[in-house]
Amino acid sequence: MNITLLKRFVTVVAEDLHFPRAAEALGIPLASLYSSIDKLEAEVGHPLITRGKPQWTLTPAGALLLEEAKRRIAEAPATAPQPKAPAGGKAKASKGKGRAPAVKGQPKPFKKRQGR
C-alpha cells in the first residue's frame, strides 16, 4: 500500500471524517483527497467510510485499516527533504552600458530596441 494514501486516510480520520478540513491540513485539493480514499478502498476491496446524510462513519474494515496504517506509517523511513530550486530566472546578458540616467531639464535619451 502507498504510504501517501495511508497518511491521507489517517488525516481524514483524525479530522473526524471532515474531508474539507483534512484536505486543508494536508495542503491538497479536496477532489484529490476524495480520489485518494477511493483508490485506497479499491485496493483494500472494502468500503472504509460509510457516507451518510447526517454524518460519515468509519466501517469495521476502516477501523482495522486505521490501526494497520498507523503502524506502517510509523515503520516507514523518513522522506528526504525536497531540494529547493534557486530563486529567480535565467539572467540575460546586458547589451551596452545600460540606460542613461535621466537628467532634469534634458530630453529623455532615445530608447533603442533590443536586438533579438
PDB file of N, CA and C in Angstrom, residues 98-101 106-114:
ATOM      1  N   GLY A  98      24.007  50.120 -20.589  1.00  0.00           N
ATOM      2  CA  GLY A  98      22.807  50.298 -19.805  1.00  0.00           C
ATOM      3  C   GLY A  98      22.102  51.592 -20.157  1.00  0.00           C
ATOM      4  N   ARG A  99      21.115  51.921 -19.418  1.00  0.00           N
ATOM      5  CA  ARG A  99      20.304  53.090 -19.697  1.00  0.00           C
ATOM      6  C   ARG A  99      20.979  54.340 -19.144  1.00  0.00           C
ATOM      7  N   ALA A 100      20.903  55.384 -19.909  1.00  0.00           N
ATOM      8  CA  ALA A 100      21.494  56.639 -19.464  1.00  0.00           C
ATOM      9  C   ALA A 100      20.629  57.230 -18.355  1.00  0.00           C
ATOM     10  N   PRO A 101      21.231  57.842 -17.367  1.00  0.00           N
ATOM     11  CA  PRO A 101      20.438  58.422 -16.280  1.00  0.00           C
ATOM     12  C   PRO A 101      19.629  59.622 -16.767  1.00  0.00           C
ATOM     13  N   GLN A 106      16.800  67.934 -19.328  1.00  0.00           N
ATOM     14  CA  GLN A 106      17.281  67.362 -20.584  1.00  0.00           C
ATOM     15  C   GLN A 106      16.201  66.456 -21.171  1.00  0.00           C
ATOM     16  N   PRO A 107      16.129  66.337 -22.495  1.00  0.00           N
ATOM     17  CA  PRO A 107      15.177  65.389 -23.079  1.00  0.00           C
ATOM     18  C   PRO A 107      15.601  63.958 -22.771  1.00  0.00           C
ATOM     19  N   LYS A 108      14.619  63.071 -22.743  1.00  0.00           N
ATOM     20  CA  LYS A 108      14.932  61.675 -22.458  1.00  0.00           C
ATOM     21  C   LYS A 108      15.734  61.083 -23.601  1.00  0.00           C
ATOM     22  N   PRO A 109      16.725  60.256 -23.284  1.00  0.00           N
ATOM     23  CA  PRO A 109      17.532  59.655 -24.356  1.00  0.00           C
ATOM     24  C   PRO A 109      16.670  58.701 -25.189  1.00  0.00           C
ATOM     25  N   PHE A 110      17.047  58.583 -26.463  1.00  0.00           N
ATOM     26  CA  PHE A 110      16.325  57.709 -27.372  1.00  0.00           C
ATOM     27  C   PHE A 110      16.484  56.267 -26.920  1.00  0.00           C
ATOM     28  N   LYS A 111      15.371  55.592 -26.768  1.00  0.00           N
ATOM     29  CA  LYS A 111      15.412  54.189 -26.329  1.00  0.00           C
ATOM     30  C   LYS A 111      15.553  53.300 -27.556  1.00  0.00           C
ATOM     31  N   LYS A 112      16.638  52.564 -27.605  1.00  0.00           N
ATOM     32  CA  LYS A 112      16.856  51.666 -28.716  1.00  0.00           C
ATOM     33  C   LYS A 112      16.159  50.335 -28.449  1.00  0.00           C
ATOM     34  N   ARG A 113      15.695  49.757 -29.509  1.00  0.00           N
ATOM     35  CA  ARG A 113      15.044  48.457 -29.396  1.00  0.00           C
ATOM     36  C   ARG A 113      16.102  47.387 -29.252  1.00  0.00           C
ATOM     37  N   GLN A 114      15.878  46.479 -28.308  1.00  0.00           N
ATOM     38  CA  GLN A 114      16.840  45.415 -28.086  1.00  0.00           C
ATOM     39  C   GLN A 114      16.809  44.436 -29.232  1.00  0.00           C
TER      40      GLN A 114
END
